[in-house]
Tab-separated table of C-alpha atoms in Angstrom:
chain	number	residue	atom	x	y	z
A	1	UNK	CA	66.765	-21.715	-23.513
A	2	UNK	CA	66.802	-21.822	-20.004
A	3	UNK	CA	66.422	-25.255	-18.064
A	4	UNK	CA	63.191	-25.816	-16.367
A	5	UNK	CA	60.728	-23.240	-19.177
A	6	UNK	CA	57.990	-25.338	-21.495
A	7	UNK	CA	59.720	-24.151	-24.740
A	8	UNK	CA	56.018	-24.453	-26.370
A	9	UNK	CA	54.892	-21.861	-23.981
A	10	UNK	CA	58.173	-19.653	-24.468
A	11	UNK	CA	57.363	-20.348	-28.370
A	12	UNK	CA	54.199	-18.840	-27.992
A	13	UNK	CA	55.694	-15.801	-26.015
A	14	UNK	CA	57.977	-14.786	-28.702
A	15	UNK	CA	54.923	-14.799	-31.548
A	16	UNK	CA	53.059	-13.131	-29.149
A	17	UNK	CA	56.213	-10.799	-28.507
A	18	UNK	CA	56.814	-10.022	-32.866
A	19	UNK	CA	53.053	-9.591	-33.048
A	20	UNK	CA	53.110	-6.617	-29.922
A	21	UNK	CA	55.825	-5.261	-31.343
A	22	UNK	CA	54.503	-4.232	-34.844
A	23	UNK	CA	51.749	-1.917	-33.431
A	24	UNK	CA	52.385	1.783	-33.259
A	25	UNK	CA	51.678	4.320	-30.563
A	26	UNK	CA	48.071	6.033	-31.393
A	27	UNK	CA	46.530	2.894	-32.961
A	28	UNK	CA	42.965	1.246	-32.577
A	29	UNK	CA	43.743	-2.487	-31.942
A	30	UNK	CA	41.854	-5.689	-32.585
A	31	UNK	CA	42.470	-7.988	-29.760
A	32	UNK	CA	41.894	-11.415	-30.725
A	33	UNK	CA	41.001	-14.265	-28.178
A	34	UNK	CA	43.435	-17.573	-27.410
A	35	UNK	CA	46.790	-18.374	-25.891
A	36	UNK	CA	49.164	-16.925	-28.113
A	37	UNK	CA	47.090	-13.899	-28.943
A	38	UNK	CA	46.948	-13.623	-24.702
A	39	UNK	CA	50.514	-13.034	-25.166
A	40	UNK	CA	50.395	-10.577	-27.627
A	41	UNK	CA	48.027	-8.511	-25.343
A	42	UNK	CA	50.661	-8.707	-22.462
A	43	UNK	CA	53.285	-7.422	-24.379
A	44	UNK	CA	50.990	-4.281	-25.521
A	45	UNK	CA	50.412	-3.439	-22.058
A	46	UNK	CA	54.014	-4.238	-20.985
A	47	UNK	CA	55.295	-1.682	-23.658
A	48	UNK	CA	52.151	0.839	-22.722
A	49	UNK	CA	53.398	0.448	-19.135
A	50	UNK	CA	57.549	1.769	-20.119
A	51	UNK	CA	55.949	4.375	-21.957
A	52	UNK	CA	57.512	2.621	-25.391
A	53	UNK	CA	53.817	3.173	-26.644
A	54	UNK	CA	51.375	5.406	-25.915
A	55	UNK	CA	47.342	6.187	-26.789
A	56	UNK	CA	46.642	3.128	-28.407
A	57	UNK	CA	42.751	1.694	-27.987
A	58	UNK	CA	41.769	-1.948	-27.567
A	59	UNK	CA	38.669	-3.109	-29.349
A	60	UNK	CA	38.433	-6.942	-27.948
A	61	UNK	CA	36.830	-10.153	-29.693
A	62	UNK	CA	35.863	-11.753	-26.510
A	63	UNK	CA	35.050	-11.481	-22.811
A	64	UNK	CA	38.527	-13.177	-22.286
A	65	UNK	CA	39.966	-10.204	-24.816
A	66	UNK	CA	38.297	-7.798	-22.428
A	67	UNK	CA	39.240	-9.148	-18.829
A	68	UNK	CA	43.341	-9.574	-20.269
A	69	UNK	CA	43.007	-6.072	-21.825
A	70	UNK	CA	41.879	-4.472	-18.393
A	71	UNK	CA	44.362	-6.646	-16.312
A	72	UNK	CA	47.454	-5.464	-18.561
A	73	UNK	CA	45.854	-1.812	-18.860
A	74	UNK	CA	44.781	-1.034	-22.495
A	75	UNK	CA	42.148	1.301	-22.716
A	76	UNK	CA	38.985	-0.218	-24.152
A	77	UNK	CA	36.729	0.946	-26.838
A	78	UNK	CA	33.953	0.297	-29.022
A	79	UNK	CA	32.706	-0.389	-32.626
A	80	UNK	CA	30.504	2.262	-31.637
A	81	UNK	CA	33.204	5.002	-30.853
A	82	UNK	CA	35.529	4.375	-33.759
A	83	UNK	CA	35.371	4.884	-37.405
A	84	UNK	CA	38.131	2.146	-38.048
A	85	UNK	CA	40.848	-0.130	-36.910
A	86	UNK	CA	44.146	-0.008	-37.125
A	87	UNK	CA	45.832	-3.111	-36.606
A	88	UNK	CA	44.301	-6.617	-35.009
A	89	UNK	CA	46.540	-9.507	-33.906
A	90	UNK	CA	44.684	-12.611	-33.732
A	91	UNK	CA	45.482	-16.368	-33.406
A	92	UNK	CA	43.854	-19.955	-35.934
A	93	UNK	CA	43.243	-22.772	-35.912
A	94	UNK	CA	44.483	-23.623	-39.477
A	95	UNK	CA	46.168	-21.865	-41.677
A	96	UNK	CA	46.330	-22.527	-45.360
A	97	UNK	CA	49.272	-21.567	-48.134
A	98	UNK	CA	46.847	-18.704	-49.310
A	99	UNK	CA	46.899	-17.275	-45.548
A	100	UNK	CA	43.026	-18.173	-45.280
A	101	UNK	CA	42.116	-19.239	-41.687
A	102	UNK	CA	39.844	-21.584	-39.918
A	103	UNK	CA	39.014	-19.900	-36.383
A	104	UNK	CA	36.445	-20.528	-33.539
A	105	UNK	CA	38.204	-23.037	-31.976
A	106	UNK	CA	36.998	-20.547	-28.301
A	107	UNK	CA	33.888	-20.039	-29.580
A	108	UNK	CA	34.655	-16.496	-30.538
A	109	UNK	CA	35.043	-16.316	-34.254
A	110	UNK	CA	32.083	-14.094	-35.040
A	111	UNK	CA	33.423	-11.036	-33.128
A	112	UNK	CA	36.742	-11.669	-34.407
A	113	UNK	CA	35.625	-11.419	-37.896
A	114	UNK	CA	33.782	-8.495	-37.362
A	115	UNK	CA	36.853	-6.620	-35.918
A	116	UNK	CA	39.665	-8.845	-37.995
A	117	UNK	CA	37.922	-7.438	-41.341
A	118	UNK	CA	37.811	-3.824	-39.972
A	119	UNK	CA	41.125	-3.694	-39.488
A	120	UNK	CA	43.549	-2.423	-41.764
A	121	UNK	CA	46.020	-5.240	-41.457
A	122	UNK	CA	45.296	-8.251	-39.361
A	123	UNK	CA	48.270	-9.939	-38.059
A	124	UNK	CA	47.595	-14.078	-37.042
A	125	UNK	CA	49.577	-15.404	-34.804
A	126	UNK	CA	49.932	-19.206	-34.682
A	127	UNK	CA	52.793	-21.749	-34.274
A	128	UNK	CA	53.548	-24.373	-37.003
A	129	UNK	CA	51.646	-27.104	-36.118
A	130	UNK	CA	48.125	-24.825	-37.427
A	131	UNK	CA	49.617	-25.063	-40.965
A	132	UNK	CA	47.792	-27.190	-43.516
A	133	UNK	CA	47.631	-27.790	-47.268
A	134	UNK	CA	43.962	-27.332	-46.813
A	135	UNK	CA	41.665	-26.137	-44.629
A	136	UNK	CA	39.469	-28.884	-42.914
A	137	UNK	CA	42.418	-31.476	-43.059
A	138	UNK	CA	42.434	-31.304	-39.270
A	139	UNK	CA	40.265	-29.262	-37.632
A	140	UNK	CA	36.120	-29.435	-37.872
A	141	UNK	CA	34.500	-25.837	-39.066
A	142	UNK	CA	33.065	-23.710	-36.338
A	143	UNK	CA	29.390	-22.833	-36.936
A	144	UNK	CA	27.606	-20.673	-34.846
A	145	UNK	CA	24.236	-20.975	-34.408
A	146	UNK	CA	20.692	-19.428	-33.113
A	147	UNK	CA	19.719	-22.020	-30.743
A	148	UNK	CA	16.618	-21.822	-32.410
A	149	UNK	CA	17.334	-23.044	-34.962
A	150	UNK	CA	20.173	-25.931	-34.325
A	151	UNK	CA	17.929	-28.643	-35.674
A	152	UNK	CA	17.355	-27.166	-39.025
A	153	UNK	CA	20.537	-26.091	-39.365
A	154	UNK	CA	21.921	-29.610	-38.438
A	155	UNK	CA	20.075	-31.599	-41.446
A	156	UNK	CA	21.171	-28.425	-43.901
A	157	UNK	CA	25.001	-29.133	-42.881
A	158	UNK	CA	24.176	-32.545	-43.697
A	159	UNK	CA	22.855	-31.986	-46.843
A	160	UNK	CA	26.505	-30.263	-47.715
A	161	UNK	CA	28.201	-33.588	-46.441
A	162	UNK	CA	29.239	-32.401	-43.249
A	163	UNK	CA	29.047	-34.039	-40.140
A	164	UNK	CA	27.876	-31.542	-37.164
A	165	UNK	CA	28.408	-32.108	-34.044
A	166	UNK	CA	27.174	-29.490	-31.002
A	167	UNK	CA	30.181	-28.234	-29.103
A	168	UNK	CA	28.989	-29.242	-25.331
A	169	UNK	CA	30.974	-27.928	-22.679
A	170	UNK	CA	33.958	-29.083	-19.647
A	171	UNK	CA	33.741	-29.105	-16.759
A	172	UNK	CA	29.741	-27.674	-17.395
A	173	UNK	CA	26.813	-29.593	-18.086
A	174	UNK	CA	25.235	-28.663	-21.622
A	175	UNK	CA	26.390	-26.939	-24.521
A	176	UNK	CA	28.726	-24.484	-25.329
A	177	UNK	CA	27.417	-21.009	-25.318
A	178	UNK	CA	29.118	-17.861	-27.078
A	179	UNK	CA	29.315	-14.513	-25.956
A	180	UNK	CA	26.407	-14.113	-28.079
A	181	UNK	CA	24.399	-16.560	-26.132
A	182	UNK	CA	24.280	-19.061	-29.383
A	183	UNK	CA	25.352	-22.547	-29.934
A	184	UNK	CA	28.715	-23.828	-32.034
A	185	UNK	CA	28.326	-26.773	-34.037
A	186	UNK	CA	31.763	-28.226	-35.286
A	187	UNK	CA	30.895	-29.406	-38.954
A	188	UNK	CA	33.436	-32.126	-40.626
A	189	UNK	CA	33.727	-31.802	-43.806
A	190	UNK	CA	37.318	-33.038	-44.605
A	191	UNK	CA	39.491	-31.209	-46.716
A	192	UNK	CA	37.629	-28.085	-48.238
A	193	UNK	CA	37.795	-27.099	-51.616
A	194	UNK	CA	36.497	-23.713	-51.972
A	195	UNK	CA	36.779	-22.033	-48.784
A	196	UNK	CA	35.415	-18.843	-50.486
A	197	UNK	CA	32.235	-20.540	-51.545
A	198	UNK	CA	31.564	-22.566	-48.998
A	199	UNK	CA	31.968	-19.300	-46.524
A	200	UNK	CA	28.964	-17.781	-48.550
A	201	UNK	CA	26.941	-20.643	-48.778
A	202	UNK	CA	27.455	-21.449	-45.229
A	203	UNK	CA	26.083	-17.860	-44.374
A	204	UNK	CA	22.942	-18.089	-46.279
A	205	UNK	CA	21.518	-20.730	-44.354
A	206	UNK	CA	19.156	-19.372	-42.230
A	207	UNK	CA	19.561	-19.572	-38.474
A	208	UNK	CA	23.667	-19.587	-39.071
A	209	UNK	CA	24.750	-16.139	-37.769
A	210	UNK	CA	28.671	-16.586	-38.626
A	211	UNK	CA	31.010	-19.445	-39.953
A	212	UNK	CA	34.972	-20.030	-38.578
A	213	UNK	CA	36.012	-19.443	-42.377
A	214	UNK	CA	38.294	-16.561	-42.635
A	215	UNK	CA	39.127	-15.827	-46.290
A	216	UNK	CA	41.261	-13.113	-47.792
A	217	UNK	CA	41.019	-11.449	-44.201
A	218	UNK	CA	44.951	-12.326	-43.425
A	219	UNK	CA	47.558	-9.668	-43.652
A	220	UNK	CA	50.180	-11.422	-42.267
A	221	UNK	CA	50.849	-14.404	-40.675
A	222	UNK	CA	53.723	-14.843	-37.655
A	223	UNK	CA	54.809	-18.705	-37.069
A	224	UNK	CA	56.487	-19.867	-33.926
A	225	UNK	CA	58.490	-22.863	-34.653
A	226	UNK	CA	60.602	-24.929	-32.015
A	227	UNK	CA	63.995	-26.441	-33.147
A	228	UNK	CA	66.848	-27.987	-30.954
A	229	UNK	CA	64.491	-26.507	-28.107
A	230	UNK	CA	65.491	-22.908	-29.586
A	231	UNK	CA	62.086	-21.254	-30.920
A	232	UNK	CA	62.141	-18.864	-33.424
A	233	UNK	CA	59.311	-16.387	-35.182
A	234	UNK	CA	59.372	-16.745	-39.190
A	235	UNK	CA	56.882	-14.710	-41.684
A	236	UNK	CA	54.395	-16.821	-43.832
């Protein structure tokens, strides 16, 4: 590796790199939202750019999805305008043996499951420190919220035995507000059981529009990993 390069950041590349690599000219793509998934998007319009691959679509998960996709120069389009997708590539939080996902660490998660389940195969791209035995072990549950309703919503979490906590904001005064224009609470509830079920049950509490539990979504998952300061890209 060469002298002077943050061999997290070069890690990060190369996922992002494996990830670009496995999408095929005349696709509909799900661009997820995050640093490594940034990556990723470079790469597509890196390989757009030398011709390598040509007519693909970007559908993105965020407003950061969107500016990168424009900057690089994928072609954007909408849920509206397609009829599916082919491949997404999308960072986690967690991951767990089963390839289930906690996500909304940016605040994003409910557009990226919306376009992460569309897609035919949905490629996550994290590096090894998101792998866990369980999900919850280190990382609170994104919840977002109507703003609405946050209160309510708060003392139902509760009831579960999780601890919410409202995602303010840095370097802004006040809370954290999605593309949506709702609020995140980050719910503790340790190490989670039944992702499955608590996904459900999460969603059926009124005022919750979408939960960071991402189960059975997970086609395949690329890990960076750094050893000896060489990084390398394995397959879950």
């Amino acid at each position: 590796m060469t002298a002077g390069l943050d061999p997290v950041k070069v890690m990060k590349q190369e996922v992002g790199r494996a990830a670009a690599n496995r999408v095929k000219s005349g696709s509909i793509v799900g661009l997820g939202t995050g640093s490594t998934t940034a990556f990723a998007i470079q790469f597509l319009g890196d390989r757009l750019k030398s011709g390598e691959l040509t007519d693909i679509r970007g559908v993105p998960t965020s407003f950061q999805a969107s500016v990168l996709a424009k900057q690089y120069g994928i072609p954007l389009t909408t849920l509206d305008e397609i009829s599916k997708i082919d491949i997404a590539i999308d960072g986690a939080d967690e991951v767990d043996p089963q390839k289930n996902l906690i996500k909304g660490g940016g605040a994003a998660h409910t557009r990226e499951k919306i376009v992460d389940s569309l897609a035919d195969e949905f490629i996550v791209v994290v590096d090894s420190s998101k792998l866990v035995d369980r999900l919850g072990s280190t990382f609170p549950l994104p919840v977002e919220v109507l703003p609405m309703a946050v209160a309510p919503v708060t003392n139902a979490l509760e009831k579960l035995g999780g601890k919410p906590e409202l995602r303010m904001g840095v370097k802004k005064d006040g809370p954290v507000i999605t593309d949506q224009g709702n609020m995140i609470l980050d719910v503790e509830f340790g190490a989670i059981d039944n992702p499955a079920e608590l996904e459900k049950i999460l969603n059926n509490i009124p005022g919750i529009l979408e939960n960071g539990l991402f189960v059975g979504v997970a086609t395949l998952v690329l890990i960076g990993e750094i050893k000896n300061d060489q990084s390398s890209v394995r397959e879950m």
